[in-house]
Short mmCIF file of C-alpha atoms in Angstrom, two decimals:
data_model
loop_
_atom_site.label_atom_id
_atom_site.label_comp_id
_atom_site.label_asym_id
_atom_site.label_seq_id
_atom_site.Cartn_x
_atom_site.Cartn_y
_atom_site.Cartn_z
CA MET A 1 85.93 127.85 112.56
CA GLN A 2 87.35 131.25 111.64
CA THR A 3 85.10 134.26 111.63
CA ALA A 4 84.02 135.32 108.14
CA GLY A 5 86.52 137.45 106.27
CA LYS A 6 89.44 136.68 108.58
CA LEU A 7 92.14 134.78 106.71
CA MET A 8 94.24 132.19 108.49
CA LYS A 9 97.97 132.61 108.28
CA VAL A 10 100.00 129.77 106.77
CA PHE A 11 103.76 129.56 106.38
CA LEU A 12 105.46 127.51 103.64
CA THR A 13 109.09 126.66 104.30
CA ARG A 14 109.96 126.58 100.58
CA ARG A 15 108.66 127.23 97.07
CA ILE A 16 106.50 124.26 96.14
CA PRO A 17 105.24 123.15 92.71
CA GLN A 18 102.46 125.33 91.24
CA GLU A 19 99.89 122.53 91.60
CA GLY A 20 99.96 123.09 95.37
CA MET A 21 100.08 126.89 95.29
CA LYS A 22 97.01 127.04 93.03
CA ILE A 23 94.93 124.99 95.47
CA LEU A 24 95.89 127.22 98.41
CA SER A 25 95.10 130.41 96.45
CA ALA A 26 91.78 129.12 95.13
CA ALA A 27 90.56 128.09 98.60
CA GLY A 28 90.46 131.71 99.75
CA VAL A 29 90.77 130.82 103.44
CA CYS A 30 94.44 131.48 104.05
CA GLU A 31 97.06 134.15 103.72
CA VAL A 32 100.24 132.48 102.47
CA SER A 33 103.71 133.60 103.39
CA LEU A 34 106.65 131.53 102.22
CA TRP A 35 110.41 131.26 102.26
CA ASP A 36 110.67 132.18 98.58
CA SER A 37 113.60 130.00 97.59
CA ASP A 38 114.51 126.56 96.34
CA GLU A 39 117.05 126.34 99.18
CA PRO A 40 116.12 125.32 102.75
CA VAL A 41 114.85 128.00 105.10
CA PRO A 42 117.49 129.08 107.65
CA ARG A 43 116.51 128.19 111.20
CA ALA A 44 116.13 131.84 112.29
CA GLU A 45 113.82 132.57 109.34
CA LEU A 46 111.76 129.46 110.11
CA LEU A 47 111.28 130.57 113.72
CA LYS A 48 110.29 134.04 112.50
CA GLY A 49 108.05 132.78 109.69
CA VAL A 50 105.91 130.48 111.84
CA GLN A 51 105.00 133.16 114.38
CA GLY A 52 101.23 133.27 114.77
CA ALA A 53 100.70 130.77 111.94
CA HIS A 54 97.59 128.57 111.89
CA GLY A 55 99.16 126.18 109.40
CA LEU A 56 102.67 125.11 108.45
CA LEU A 57 103.67 123.37 105.20
CA CYS A 58 107.16 121.93 105.54
CA LEU A 59 109.68 119.62 103.87
CA LEU A 60 111.69 116.74 105.29
CA SER A 61 114.74 119.01 105.58
CA ASP A 62 112.92 121.15 108.17
CA LYS A 63 113.31 120.00 111.76
CA ILE A 64 109.96 120.72 113.41
CA ASP A 65 110.59 120.47 117.15
CA ALA A 66 109.35 122.07 120.38
CA GLU A 67 111.27 125.29 119.61
CA VAL A 68 109.43 125.73 116.29
CA LEU A 69 106.06 124.85 117.83
CA ASP A 70 106.64 127.34 120.67
CA ALA A 71 107.67 130.02 118.16
CA ALA A 72 104.45 129.40 116.21
CA GLY A 73 102.33 129.80 119.32
CA PRO A 74 98.81 128.61 120.20
CA ASN A 75 97.25 129.36 116.78
CA LEU A 76 99.06 126.46 115.10
CA LYS A 77 96.53 123.73 114.40
CA THR A 78 97.97 121.83 111.45
CA ILE A 79 101.27 120.78 109.89
CA SER A 80 101.46 119.40 106.36
CA THR A 81 104.71 117.80 105.23
CA LEU A 82 105.63 117.36 101.57
CA SER A 83 106.97 113.85 102.23
CA VAL A 84 106.02 110.30 103.12
CA GLY A 85 108.65 110.22 105.90
CA PHE A 86 108.01 112.07 109.15
CA ASP A 87 111.21 111.49 111.14
CA HIS A 88 111.82 115.29 110.97
CA LEU A 89 108.68 115.95 113.05
CA ALA A 90 108.71 115.78 116.87
CA LEU A 91 105.44 113.84 116.99
CA ASP A 92 105.27 113.64 120.81
CA GLU A 93 105.44 117.46 121.06
CA ILE A 94 102.96 117.86 118.20
CA LYS A 95 100.52 115.44 119.81
CA LYS A 96 100.78 117.23 123.17
CA ARG A 97 99.56 120.39 121.48
CA GLY A 98 96.73 118.67 119.60
CA ILE A 99 98.10 119.63 116.18
CA ARG A 100 96.96 117.57 113.17
CA VAL A 101 99.55 116.31 110.69
CA GLY A 102 99.18 115.57 106.97
CA TYR A 103 101.75 113.72 104.84
CA THR A 104 102.05 112.36 101.28
CA PRO A 105 102.20 108.56 101.22
CA ASP A 106 101.11 106.42 98.24
CA VAL A 107 101.52 109.16 95.63
CA LEU A 108 105.32 108.78 95.55
CA THR A 109 105.41 104.98 95.82
CA ASP A 110 105.75 104.21 92.11
CA ALA A 111 108.35 106.89 91.38
CA THR A 112 110.49 105.83 94.36
CA ALA A 113 110.22 102.14 93.45
CA GLU A 114 111.25 102.89 89.85
CA LEU A 115 114.25 104.90 91.01
CA THR A 116 115.28 102.14 93.43
CA VAL A 117 115.22 99.57 90.63
CA ALA A 118 117.21 101.95 88.41
CA LEU A 119 119.76 102.44 91.19
CA LEU A 120 120.02 98.69 91.81
CA LEU A 121 120.64 98.00 88.11
CA ALA A 122 123.07 100.92 87.75
CA THR A 123 125.05 99.68 90.75
CA ALA A 124 125.00 95.97 89.93
CA ARG A 125 125.85 96.50 86.25
CA ARG A 126 128.34 99.33 86.92
CA LEU A 127 126.66 101.91 84.68
CA PRO A 128 128.33 105.05 86.10
CA GLU A 129 131.75 103.36 85.74
CA GLY A 130 130.90 102.43 82.15
CA VAL A 131 129.87 105.99 81.26
CA GLU A 132 133.10 107.27 82.80
CA GLU A 133 135.23 104.79 80.83
CA VAL A 134 133.64 105.91 77.55
CA LYS A 135 134.41 109.54 78.39
CA ASN A 136 137.96 109.09 79.67
CA GLY A 137 139.24 106.81 76.92
CA GLY A 138 139.26 103.64 79.01
CA TRP A 139 137.12 101.86 76.41
CA SER A 140 139.49 99.96 74.13
CA SER A 141 138.74 96.55 72.65
CA TRP A 142 136.08 94.13 73.89
CA LYS A 143 137.36 92.20 76.91
CA PRO A 144 135.64 89.12 78.37
CA LEU A 145 135.57 90.30 82.01
CA TRP A 146 135.77 94.08 81.65
CA LEU A 147 133.07 95.93 83.63
CA CYS A 148 131.31 92.69 84.55
CA GLY A 149 128.71 92.97 87.24
CA TYR A 150 125.85 90.95 88.70
CA GLY A 151 122.46 90.11 87.17
CA LEU A 152 119.03 89.63 88.74
CA SER A 153 118.11 86.49 86.79
CA GLY A 154 118.13 83.47 89.12
CA SER A 155 119.07 85.62 92.11
CA THR A 156 117.80 85.97 95.67
CA VAL A 157 116.59 89.46 96.57
CA GLY A 158 116.08 90.58 100.17
CA VAL A 159 113.81 93.52 100.95
CA ILE A 160 114.09 95.05 104.41
CA GLY A 161 110.69 96.61 105.07
CA LEU A 162 107.98 95.31 102.71
CA GLY A 163 105.70 98.32 103.14
CA ARG A 164 104.14 100.35 100.34
CA ILE A 165 107.44 101.16 98.65
CA GLY A 166 109.13 97.83 99.46
CA MET A 167 106.23 95.97 97.89
CA ALA A 168 106.29 98.19 94.79
CA ILE A 169 110.03 97.49 94.40
CA ALA A 170 109.47 93.73 94.78
CA ARG A 171 106.72 93.78 92.12
CA ARG A 172 109.07 95.46 89.68
CA LEU A 173 112.02 93.17 90.38
CA MET A 174 110.21 89.83 90.03
CA PRO A 175 109.85 89.97 86.19
CA PHE A 176 113.66 90.10 85.93
CA GLY A 177 113.66 86.39 86.82
CA VAL A 178 114.35 86.68 90.54
CA LYS A 179 114.29 83.18 92.03
CA ARG A 180 113.58 83.99 95.68
CA LEU A 181 112.20 87.12 97.31
CA LEU A 182 112.98 87.31 101.02
CA TYR A 183 111.71 90.04 103.30
CA SER A 184 112.08 91.00 106.93
CA GLY A 185 110.30 93.47 109.17
CA ARG A 186 108.06 93.61 112.20
CA THR A 187 105.34 91.37 110.81
CA ALA A 188 104.58 89.07 107.89
CA LYS A 189 102.59 90.81 105.14
CA ALA A 190 99.49 89.27 103.56
CA ASP A 191 100.19 90.79 100.13
CA ALA A 192 103.70 89.27 100.06
CA ALA A 193 102.08 86.22 98.44
CA GLU A 194 101.74 88.26 95.25
CA VAL A 195 105.55 88.29 94.90
CA THR A 196 105.96 84.86 96.60
CA GLY A 197 107.79 86.65 99.38
CA GLU A 198 109.28 84.59 102.22
CA PHE A 199 109.16 86.24 105.66
CA VAL A 200 112.54 85.47 107.26
CA PRO A 201 114.67 86.68 110.18
CA LEU A 202 116.98 89.56 109.27
CA ASP A 203 120.11 87.39 109.65
CA THR A 204 118.76 84.88 107.11
CA LEU A 205 117.92 87.66 104.65
CA VAL A 206 121.36 89.25 104.99
CA SER A 207 123.33 86.04 104.56
CA GLU A 208 121.29 84.52 101.71
CA SER A 209 120.52 87.55 99.50
CA ASP A 210 122.42 88.50 96.34
CA PHE A 211 120.75 91.92 96.42
CA ILE A 212 119.62 93.70 99.59
CA VAL A 213 117.16 96.58 99.27
CA VAL A 214 116.46 98.73 102.32
CA SER A 215 113.02 100.36 102.22
CA CYS A 216 112.02 100.53 105.89
CA SER A 217 111.15 103.74 107.73
CA LEU A 218 113.63 105.33 110.12
CA THR A 219 112.79 104.41 113.73
CA PRO A 220 114.91 103.92 116.86
CA GLU A 221 115.01 100.19 115.92
CA THR A 222 116.24 100.77 112.36
CA GLN A 223 118.72 103.58 113.14
CA GLY A 224 122.20 102.24 112.31
CA LEU A 225 120.72 98.83 111.44
CA CYS A 226 123.16 98.28 108.57
CA ASP A 227 126.46 98.22 110.43
CA LYS A 228 129.69 96.21 110.56
CA ALA A 229 127.94 93.10 111.89
CA PHE A 230 125.27 93.40 109.17
CA PHE A 231 127.76 93.80 106.29
CA SER A 232 129.97 91.00 107.63
CA LYS A 233 127.08 88.54 107.15
CA MET A 234 126.52 89.56 103.52
CA LYS A 235 127.92 87.56 100.59
CA ASN A 236 131.01 89.19 99.12
CA THR A 237 129.25 89.16 95.73
CA ALA A 238 126.16 90.90 97.13
CA VAL A 239 124.89 94.37 96.20
CA PHE A 240 123.40 96.69 98.84
CA VAL A 241 120.83 99.38 97.96
CA ASN A 242 119.26 101.97 100.25
CA SER A 243 116.46 104.34 99.21
CA SER A 244 114.85 104.75 102.64
CA ARG A 245 116.73 107.06 105.03
CA GLY A 246 120.47 107.61 105.35
CA ALA A 247 120.59 107.05 109.10
CA VAL A 248 119.60 103.38 108.68
CA VAL A 249 123.20 102.83 107.47
CA ASN A 250 126.46 103.26 109.37
CA GLN A 251 128.45 104.86 106.54
CA GLU A 252 131.88 104.23 108.07
CA ASP A 253 131.07 100.52 108.29
CA LEU A 254 129.73 100.55 104.72
CA TYR A 255 132.95 102.19 103.47
CA GLU A 256 134.96 99.50 105.24
CA ALA A 257 132.81 96.71 103.73
CA LEU A 258 133.20 98.17 100.22
CA THR A 259 136.97 98.71 100.40
CA SER A 260 137.77 95.36 102.03
CA GLY A 261 135.79 93.35 99.48
CA GLN A 262 133.32 92.24 102.14
CA ILE A 263 130.49 93.23 99.77
CA ALA A 264 130.53 93.87 96.01
CA ALA A 265 128.85 97.25 95.65
CA ALA A 266 126.38 99.72 97.13
CA GLY A 267 123.82 102.15 95.69
CA LEU A 268 122.49 104.93 97.91
CA ASP A 269 119.76 107.48 97.22
CA VAL A 270 119.94 108.67 100.83
CA THR A 271 122.89 109.60 103.02
CA THR A 272 123.88 111.22 106.31
CA PRO A 273 124.13 114.15 106.05
CA GLU A 274 122.29 115.30 102.95
CA PRO A 275 123.93 116.64 100.89
CA LEU A 276 126.96 114.41 101.39
CA PRO A 277 130.19 116.48 101.46
CA THR A 278 132.01 116.16 98.13
CA ASN A 279 135.13 114.92 99.92
CA HIS A 280 133.26 112.06 101.65
CA PRO A 281 135.22 108.77 101.41
CA LEU A 282 132.25 106.92 99.87
CA LEU A 283 132.39 109.25 96.85
CA SER A 284 135.95 108.10 96.06
CA LEU A 285 134.81 104.50 95.49
CA LYS A 286 133.99 103.08 92.06
CA ASN A 287 131.74 100.43 93.64
CA CYS A 288 129.50 102.94 95.39
CA VAL A 289 126.81 104.84 93.45
CA VAL A 290 125.38 107.80 95.33
CA LEU A 291 122.33 109.76 94.14
CA PRO A 292 121.07 113.05 95.64
CA HIS A 293 117.81 111.75 97.22
CA ILE A 294 115.77 111.82 93.99
CA GLY A 295 113.48 108.85 94.73
CA SER A 296 110.25 110.71 94.06
CA ALA A 297 111.67 113.14 91.48
CA THR A 298 109.36 112.93 88.50
CA TYR A 299 107.51 116.08 87.42
CA SER A 300 104.17 114.35 87.80
CA THR A 301 104.87 112.92 91.26
CA ARG A 302 106.18 116.17 92.72
CA GLY A 303 103.13 118.01 91.38
CA ILE A 304 100.76 115.47 92.91
CA MET A 305 102.68 115.63 96.23
CA ALA A 306 102.33 119.42 96.28
CA ALA A 307 98.59 119.23 95.58
CA LEU A 308 98.07 116.62 98.30
CA SER A 309 100.07 118.59 100.87
CA ALA A 310 97.98 121.69 100.06
CA ARG A 311 94.72 119.76 100.50
CA ASN A 312 95.99 118.28 103.77
CA LEU A 313 96.82 121.78 105.00
CA LEU A 314 93.36 123.09 104.08
CA GLY A 315 91.65 120.13 105.79
CA GLY A 316 93.56 120.87 108.98
CA LEU A 317 92.81 124.59 108.84
CA GLN A 318 89.09 124.09 108.22
CA ASP A 319 88.61 121.21 110.68
CA THR A 320 87.54 118.89 107.87
CA ASP A 321 88.93 115.61 106.54
CA MET A 322 92.51 115.52 105.34
CA PRO A 323 93.08 113.30 102.29
CA SER A 324 96.18 111.83 104.02
CA GLU A 325 96.25 112.38 107.76
CA LEU A 326 98.97 110.84 109.88
CA THR A 327 97.56 108.98 112.86
CA PHE A 328 99.93 108.86 115.81
#
C-alpha cells in the first residue's frame, strides 16, 4: 500500500463521463492527469502521459502494448479499460508484468443488444433509404414493391457468438415471431434453451439463416471469419449484421457479396478502420447501413461504464477487489 499522504498517479487517455471522474476525485488516493479532449490521445502524448503512472484508464482506441508499458515503468499496477472488448490490450505483456486489468462487461449488454436490433430492422426494412427518398423527392405514389425489404416473422436467425450480448440480442428478436434461432460458437450454451436456440456448425448457420448477427469477440479464430467463402454460403435474400468488431469481417469480400447480389443487405456498427474513410466503397451502397460504433451509446450506459471503470481502477491501485476484473 502507498505511504500515507502520497497520491498515486493515474493517467486517463480521454475525457470520460462525470460519473467516473467524481468517483476518482472522491476517493482521494490518486492524482489524475488526463488527455483533456474528446479526440483520441496521440501516441507520443500517450507515451509521455503514462510515465511513472500507477494506474491507466484507457479506451478501446488506445493500443496498449509493450512500448506503452515500458514507457509507464515499474509503478504501473493496474489498467482499466472503458470497454467490454480487450483486443486493444497486449495481455501477454501485461500478464508478464503482473498488472491487473479491469473492464466493463454486462453494463453495456442491453444498450448494445438494442442497437443491434435497431440496426437489423433498419437494414432489413431499408429505413435509411426510405428517409433519403422522402428528402430527395423520390416518394411519389404508393407502389406495391417499392422499398420492400425482409421481415423477422417466420424467419430463421443465426447468432454467431451467443455470449452476453448475443443472448441479449436473441431474447429481443424472439418476440418478433422468429421461427428458428440458430447459434454457433466454441461450445453449446445452457441458457440457449430460453430462446430455443439450436447449436449448429457455422456452415449450417450461414446457409440456413435469413438474418445473421455477429456478436462474437475478436480472436485469432474469428479474425476475417466472414469472408468470400462465408458470404457465398449465405442465401441471396439474407441480411448480415455485425456489432462485434470490424476485423471479424473481410470488407472487400462483403462489398463483393453486396454488389453481386450474393446477399441482400448488411448493417455494420463496427468497421476496419474506425472511422471508415468517407470514400470507402461500402458507403456508396444503398444496401449497406454503416453506423459509427454506437452500440453502447446511451447516456445512462456510458455513465455507468465510466463509474465502473473508475471503481476498477481504484481497486487495482489499492490492492482490493475490482468490481469487474479480467482474468487471463
